[in-house]
Tab-separated table of C-alpha atoms and ligand atoms in Angstrom:
chain	number	residue	atom	x	y	z
Q	1	MET	CA	-0.337	35.135	41.309
Q	2	ASN	CA	-0.249	35.246	37.533
Q	3	LEU	CA	-2.590	33.749	34.982
Q	4	VAL	CA	-0.822	32.802	31.755
Q	5	ILE	CA	-2.784	31.948	28.596
Q	6	ASP	CA	-1.458	30.560	25.322
Q	7	VAL	CA	-3.976	30.464	22.479
Q	8	GLY	CA	-2.629	28.073	19.829
Q	9	ASN	CA	-4.259	26.981	16.578
Q	10	THR	CA	-5.507	23.725	18.151
Q	11	SER	CA	-6.011	24.396	21.850
Q	12	ILE	CA	-5.855	27.033	24.587
Q	13	LYS	CA	-3.457	26.424	27.470
Q	14	PHE	CA	-3.960	28.087	30.880
Q	15	GLY	CA	-1.305	28.165	33.621
Q	16	VAL	CA	-1.423	29.646	37.126
Q	17	PHE	CA	1.967	30.776	38.468
Q	18	ASP	CA	3.108	31.815	41.906
Q	19	LEU	CA	6.284	33.772	41.099
Q	20	GLU	CA	8.329	31.377	38.932
Q	21	VAL	CA	6.469	28.191	39.861
Q	22	ILE	CA	3.550	26.730	37.930
Q	23	LYS	CA	0.866	25.706	40.431
Q	24	TRP	CA	-1.845	24.468	38.098
Q	25	LYS	CA	-2.627	24.129	34.410
Q	26	THR	CA	-5.422	23.110	32.107
Q	27	THR	CA	-6.369	23.067	28.433
Q	28	SER	CA	-9.589	24.032	26.694
Q	29	ASN	CA	-10.915	24.814	23.254
Q	30	LYS	CA	-12.453	28.148	22.169
Q	31	HIS	CA	-15.897	27.138	23.428
Q	32	GLY	CA	-14.609	26.279	26.881
Q	33	PHE	CA	-12.724	29.561	27.363
Q	34	LEU	CA	-15.237	31.425	29.562
Q	35	GLN	CA	-16.102	28.422	31.718
Q	36	THR	CA	-12.419	27.687	32.305
Q	37	LEU	CA	-11.882	31.325	33.247
Q	38	ASP	CA	-14.729	31.144	35.791
Q	39	GLU	CA	-13.250	28.022	37.359
Q	40	ILE	CA	-9.788	29.592	37.582
Q	41	SER	CA	-11.120	32.820	39.134
Q	42	LYS	CA	-12.992	30.816	41.780
Q	43	THR	CA	-10.101	28.496	42.583
Q	44	PHE	CA	-7.391	31.201	42.596
Q	45	PRO	CA	-8.944	34.448	43.839
Q	46	SER	CA	-5.493	35.969	44.408
Q	47	ILE	CA	-4.615	36.160	40.693
Q	48	GLU	CA	-4.047	39.805	39.792
Q	49	ASN	CA	-2.060	39.820	36.585
Q	50	CYS	CA	-2.576	37.991	33.329
Q	51	ILE	CA	-0.649	37.612	30.090
Q	52	ILE	CA	-2.224	36.274	26.920
Q	53	SER	CA	-0.471	35.247	23.731
Q	54	SER	CA	-2.423	34.258	20.660
Q	55	VAL	CA	-1.549	33.010	17.191
Q	56	ALA	CA	-5.270	32.672	16.411
Q	57	ASN	CA	-8.051	35.253	16.374
Q	58	LEU	CA	-9.108	36.254	19.869
Q	59	SER	CA	-12.749	37.092	20.456
Q	60	LYS	CA	-13.459	40.561	21.857
Q	61	GLU	CA	-15.753	38.988	24.449
Q	62	HIS	CA	-12.992	36.727	25.778
Q	63	LEU	CA	-10.534	39.588	25.993
Q	64	SER	CA	-12.972	41.917	27.742
Q	65	LYS	CA	-13.902	39.200	30.281
Q	66	LEU	CA	-10.207	38.869	31.091
Q	67	GLU	CA	-9.782	42.616	31.391
Q	68	GLU	CA	-12.762	42.853	33.782
Q	69	ARG	CA	-10.957	40.567	36.215
Q	70	PHE	CA	-7.213	41.069	35.818
Q	71	ASN	CA	-4.506	43.493	34.725
Q	72	VAL	CA	-3.942	42.067	31.257
Q	73	LEU	CA	-0.816	42.181	29.129
Q	74	ARG	CA	-1.562	41.057	25.583
Q	75	LEU	CA	1.743	39.928	24.110
Q	76	ASN	CA	2.470	41.642	20.787
Q	77	HIS	CA	5.404	42.587	18.605
Q	78	GLN	CA	6.066	45.741	20.638
Q	79	THR	CA	6.235	44.026	24.050
Q	80	LYS	CA	9.636	44.286	25.739
Q	81	VAL	CA	11.388	40.886	25.534
Q	82	PRO	CA	14.758	39.752	26.946
Q	83	PHE	CA	16.471	38.786	23.644
Q	84	ILE	CA	17.683	40.500	20.464
Q	85	ASN	CA	15.385	39.712	17.572
Q	86	ARG	CA	17.227	39.218	14.254
Q	87	TYR	CA	14.189	37.839	12.339
Q	88	ALA	CA	14.070	39.833	9.093
Q	89	THR	CA	10.315	40.380	9.464
Q	90	PRO	CA	9.801	40.722	13.235
Q	91	GLN	CA	6.245	42.002	12.703
Q	92	THR	CA	5.239	38.644	11.138
Q	93	LEU	CA	6.974	36.431	13.711
Q	94	GLY	CA	4.515	34.162	15.552
Q	95	ILE	CA	3.687	35.476	19.009
Q	96	ASP	CA	4.150	31.954	20.416
Q	97	ARG	CA	7.695	31.869	19.052
Q	98	ILE	CA	8.454	35.126	20.896
Q	99	ALA	CA	7.318	33.448	24.129
Q	100	LEU	CA	9.459	30.353	23.453
Q	101	MET	CA	12.565	32.449	22.790
Q	102	SER	CA	11.918	34.444	25.957
Q	103	ALA	CA	11.880	31.207	27.952
Q	104	ALA	CA	15.139	30.115	26.288
Q	105	SER	CA	16.755	33.486	26.972
Q	106	PHE	CA	15.723	33.523	30.643
Q	107	GLN	CA	16.374	29.878	31.471
Q	108	HIS	CA	19.477	29.160	29.375
Q	109	LYS	CA	21.423	32.416	29.472
Q	110	ASN	CA	24.374	32.598	27.062
Q	111	LYS	CA	23.714	29.141	25.617
Q	112	ASN	CA	22.993	28.010	22.078
Q	113	VAL	CA	19.403	26.778	22.312
Q	114	LEU	CA	17.119	25.104	19.777
Q	115	VAL	CA	13.445	25.006	20.782
Q	116	ILE	CA	11.173	22.530	18.993
Q	117	ASP	CA	7.448	23.094	19.522
Q	118	ALA	CA	5.442	20.141	18.219
Q	119	GLY	CA	1.927	21.591	18.065
Q	120	THR	CA	-0.434	22.335	15.178
Q	121	CYS	CA	2.747	23.176	13.319
Q	122	ILE	CA	6.221	22.058	14.314
Q	123	THR	CA	8.323	25.148	14.857
Q	124	TYR	CA	12.106	25.235	15.227
Q	125	ASP	CA	13.601	28.328	16.822
Q	126	PHE	CA	17.234	29.064	17.508
Q	127	ILE	CA	18.785	31.550	19.923
Q	128	ASN	CA	22.584	31.762	20.126
Q	129	SER	CA	24.930	32.289	23.059
Q	130	GLU	CA	24.962	36.024	22.281
Q	131	ASN	CA	21.240	36.136	23.126
Q	132	GLU	CA	20.325	36.700	19.466
Q	133	TYR	CA	17.250	35.025	17.988
Q	134	LEU	CA	18.095	34.083	14.392
Q	135	GLY	CA	14.963	32.247	13.174
Q	136	GLY	CA	14.230	28.588	12.451
Q	137	ALA	CA	11.613	26.627	10.558
Q	138	ILE	CA	7.886	25.962	10.351
Q	139	SER	CA	6.680	22.518	9.252
Q	140	PRO	CA	3.284	20.788	9.391
Q	141	GLY	CA	2.407	19.213	12.746
Q	142	ILE	CA	1.547	15.550	13.227
Q	143	ALA	CA	-2.257	15.917	13.232
Q	144	MET	CA	-2.026	18.204	10.194
Q	145	ARG	CA	0.019	15.598	8.295
Q	146	TYR	CA	-2.532	12.836	8.986
Q	147	LYS	CA	-5.379	15.142	7.935
Q	148	SER	CA	-3.636	16.305	4.797
Q	149	LEU	CA	-2.916	12.787	3.476
Q	150	HIS	CA	-6.603	11.967	3.941
Q	151	THR	CA	-7.920	15.264	2.567
Q	152	PHE	CA	-5.816	15.478	-0.582
Q	153	THR	CA	-6.190	11.856	-1.744
Q	154	ASP	CA	-9.107	9.578	-2.542
Q	155	LYS	CA	-7.706	6.402	-0.991
Q	156	LEU	CA	-5.912	7.303	2.200
Q	157	PRO	CA	-7.827	6.846	5.476
Q	158	LEU	CA	-7.712	9.272	8.392
Q	159	LEU	CA	-5.822	7.421	11.137
Q	160	GLU	CA	-5.076	8.008	14.803
Q	161	LYS	CA	-1.395	8.771	15.182
Q	162	ALA	CA	0.774	5.782	16.137
Q	163	HIS	CA	4.433	4.833	16.169
Q	164	PRO	CA	5.247	2.448	13.291
Q	165	ASN	CA	6.867	-0.910	14.089
Q	166	SER	CA	9.370	-0.371	11.313
Q	167	TYR	CA	10.329	2.359	8.902
Q	168	ILE	CA	9.312	-0.153	6.189
Q	169	GLY	CA	5.520	0.094	6.273
Q	170	ASN	CA	4.110	-3.279	5.111
Q	171	ASN	CA	0.509	-2.102	4.660
Q	172	THR	CA	-1.312	1.193	4.093
Q	173	ALA	CA	-1.654	2.072	7.758
Q	174	ASN	CA	1.952	1.262	8.592
Q	175	ALA	CA	3.160	3.104	5.500
Q	176	ILE	CA	1.269	6.204	6.640
Q	177	HIS	CA	2.549	5.957	10.233
Q	178	SER	CA	6.089	5.598	8.913
Q	179	GLY	CA	5.647	8.448	6.444
Q	180	ILE	CA	4.401	10.732	9.178
Q	181	VAL	CA	5.758	9.764	12.586
Q	182	LYS	CA	9.064	8.302	11.437
Q	183	ALA	CA	9.489	11.254	9.061
Q	184	VAL	CA	8.871	13.759	11.868
Q	185	LEU	CA	11.534	11.973	13.941
Q	186	PHE	CA	13.989	12.036	11.012
Q	187	GLU	CA	13.202	15.713	10.569
Q	188	ILE	CA	13.784	16.522	14.231
Q	189	ASP	CA	17.031	14.528	14.492
Q	190	GLY	CA	18.134	15.943	11.133
Q	191	TYR	CA	17.659	19.540	12.259
Q	192	ILE	CA	19.383	18.876	15.583
Q	193	ALA	CA	22.378	17.386	13.717
Q	194	GLU	CA	22.550	20.411	11.418
Q	195	TYR	CA	22.419	22.918	14.304
Q	196	LYS	CA	24.992	20.902	16.260
Q	197	LYS	CA	27.456	21.072	13.352
Q	198	GLU	CA	27.624	24.840	13.647
Q	199	ASN	CA	26.884	25.463	17.317
Q	200	GLU	CA	28.856	24.047	20.218
Q	201	ASN	CA	27.071	22.719	23.297
Q	202	LEU	CA	23.616	22.958	21.806
Q	203	THR	CA	20.737	22.694	24.287
Q	204	VAL	CA	17.565	21.266	22.727
Q	205	ILE	CA	14.118	21.762	24.248
Q	206	LEU	CA	11.056	19.851	23.051
Q	207	THR	CA	7.628	21.263	23.853
Q	208	GLY	CA	4.055	21.387	22.482
Q	209	GLY	CA	1.099	18.984	22.413
Q	210	ASP	CA	3.107	16.097	20.930
Q	211	THR	CA	5.977	16.271	23.450
Q	212	HIS	CA	5.096	13.029	25.247
Q	213	PHE	CA	4.348	11.181	22.035
Q	214	LEU	CA	7.763	12.051	20.558
Q	215	ARG	CA	10.188	12.434	23.444
Q	216	ASP	CA	11.390	8.839	23.855
Q	217	SER	CA	11.889	8.253	20.134
Q	218	ILE	CA	14.241	11.163	19.472
Q	219	LYS	CA	17.829	9.936	19.198
Q	220	ASN	CA	19.513	13.120	20.424
Q	221	ASP	CA	19.570	14.266	24.045
Q	222	ILE	CA	16.755	16.726	24.608
Q	223	PHE	CA	14.936	18.346	27.503
Q	224	ALA	CA	11.198	17.687	27.230
Q	225	ASN	CA	9.165	20.424	28.889
Q	226	SER	CA	5.461	20.762	28.079
Q	227	ASN	CA	5.292	23.993	30.082
Q	228	PHE	CA	8.076	25.835	28.279
Q	229	LEU	CA	5.829	28.278	26.417
Q	230	LEU	CA	3.750	29.039	29.526
Q	231	GLU	CA	6.977	29.603	31.467
Q	232	GLY	CA	8.167	32.012	28.753
Q	233	LEU	CA	4.933	33.978	29.031
Q	234	ASN	CA	5.240	34.120	32.795
Q	235	HIS	CA	8.816	35.463	32.457
Q	236	ILE	CA	7.610	38.166	30.048
Q	237	LEU	CA	4.806	39.122	32.430
Q	238	GLU	CA	7.196	39.480	35.375
Q	239	TYR	CA	9.667	41.381	33.160
Q	240	ASN	CA	6.990	43.900	32.088
Q	241	LYS	CA	4.919	44.055	35.264
Q	242	HIS	CA	6.115	47.399	36.488
Q	243	SER	CA	6.149	49.168	33.129
Q	244	CYS	CA	2.873	47.887	31.636
Q	245	LEU	CA	0.464	46.783	34.319
Q	246	GLU	CA	0.400	49.630	36.819
Q	247	LYS	CA	-3.203	50.614	37.408
J	1	ADP	N1	-6.448	15.931	22.876
J	1	ADP	C1	-5.780	16.391	21.800
J	1	ADP	N2	-6.450	17.088	20.861
J	1	ADP	C2	-5.806	17.576	19.772
J	1	ADP	N3	-4.493	17.419	19.561
J	1	ADP	C3	-3.795	16.714	20.463
J	1	ADP	C4	-4.387	16.187	21.633
J	1	ADP	N4	-3.413	15.583	22.355
J	1	ADP	C5	-2.266	15.720	21.669
J	1	ADP	N5	-2.497	16.366	20.518
J	1	ADP	C6	-1.461	16.663	19.529
J	1	ADP	O1	-0.995	17.941	19.831
J	1	ADP	C7	-0.869	18.721	18.646
J	1	ADP	C8	-1.420	20.097	18.968
J	1	ADP	O2	-0.587	20.608	19.984
J	1	ADP	P1	-0.871	21.957	20.745
J	1	ADP	O3	0.375	22.266	21.481
J	1	ADP	O4	-2.154	21.904	21.474
J	1	ADP	O5	-1.046	22.926	19.491
J	1	ADP	P2	-1.242	24.486	19.434
J	1	ADP	O6	-0.313	25.088	20.458
J	1	ADP	O7	-0.828	24.781	18.041
J	1	ADP	O8	-2.680	24.778	19.718
J	1	ADP	C9	-1.580	18.019	17.521
J	1	ADP	O9	-0.696	17.895	16.440
J	1	ADP	C10	-1.905	16.628	18.077
J	1	ADP	O10	-1.141	15.630	17.416
J	2	PAZ	C1	3.896	28.942	12.829
J	2	PAZ	C2	2.665	29.125	13.709
J	2	PAZ	C3	1.412	28.943	12.857
J	2	PAZ	C4	2.710	28.035	14.784
J	2	PAZ	O1	1.481	27.980	15.467
J	2	PAZ	P1	1.067	26.782	16.459
J	2	PAZ	O2	1.542	25.508	15.884
J	2	PAZ	O3	1.788	27.046	17.748
J	2	PAZ	O4	-0.410	26.879	16.650
J	2	PAZ	C5	2.695	30.528	14.416
J	2	PAZ	O5	3.901	30.702	15.080
J	2	PAZ	C6	2.499	31.647	13.421
J	2	PAZ	O6	1.384	31.980	13.066
J	2	PAZ	N1	3.619	32.247	12.935
J	2	PAZ	C7	3.609	33.346	12.012
J	2	PAZ	C8	4.711	33.233	10.983
J	2	PAZ	C9	6.130	33.280	11.534
J	2	PAZ	O7	6.376	32.921	12.703
J	2	PAZ	O8	7.033	33.718	10.781
J	3	K	K1	4.063	25.129	17.262
């Protein structure tokens, strides 16, 4: 069994895989990392291998606790991945985006695929039917947009995210919901339209913490898969098992 860990800027996602199948998953914050690890070790004593991807700083203590228990692959820019990376600065590419493109490459071979990860940031990543990763976009995530309107003004309240009734906000709260949620939806459908113009038979995957909140309001056909990044990490672990994790 494999333990797969994705450390994002908001939360840490843990997944337990038996070959290609996810058996269990949970989420924690930084403070819950060690307790979650204890629970997983107790519940799944047959886990041997682990992969961890992080876009945030990882504490030495957390990493050494993992290494005490499992063969650990820490995903980095040198790790062998199944796609050709055409990003002009591969050494600055987010580690999470490498995992997403690995999932796209493994699961949608020889397809044009756009992956949208609605997390702390919203990332757009495109891999073409030649298995080449070309790049994409990074925009502020939904929670970040609500926080920034509140932080950088005197008058705007900090609201819980909500879908607006109309794109015409008739009061402050509705104007904010429209300016954030409706704008994110315009952005997503706008990008999909742009990619579709130039790429036949585009497959679009939506993932990240806001998947469920957004999925039914996107006009284009998409596949919503909250586990896509974890699946990508599991693919990379299996792909590298023999070369990197031999004891
Ligand atoms: N319980 C929650 N706590 C924080 N953010 C949440 C929660 N549930 C959904 N979200 C949404 O998910 C987003 C964070 O997604 P996530 O995939 O966890 O981010 P990351 O991978 O960057 O850590 C936030 O923009 C927020 O709108
Ligand atoms: C853009 C990101 C902050 C997204 O992080 P997330 O929303 O998943 O927490 C992360 O992929 C990152 O730190 N990227 C580095 C810059 C780049 O990808 O070019
Ligand atoms: K993201």
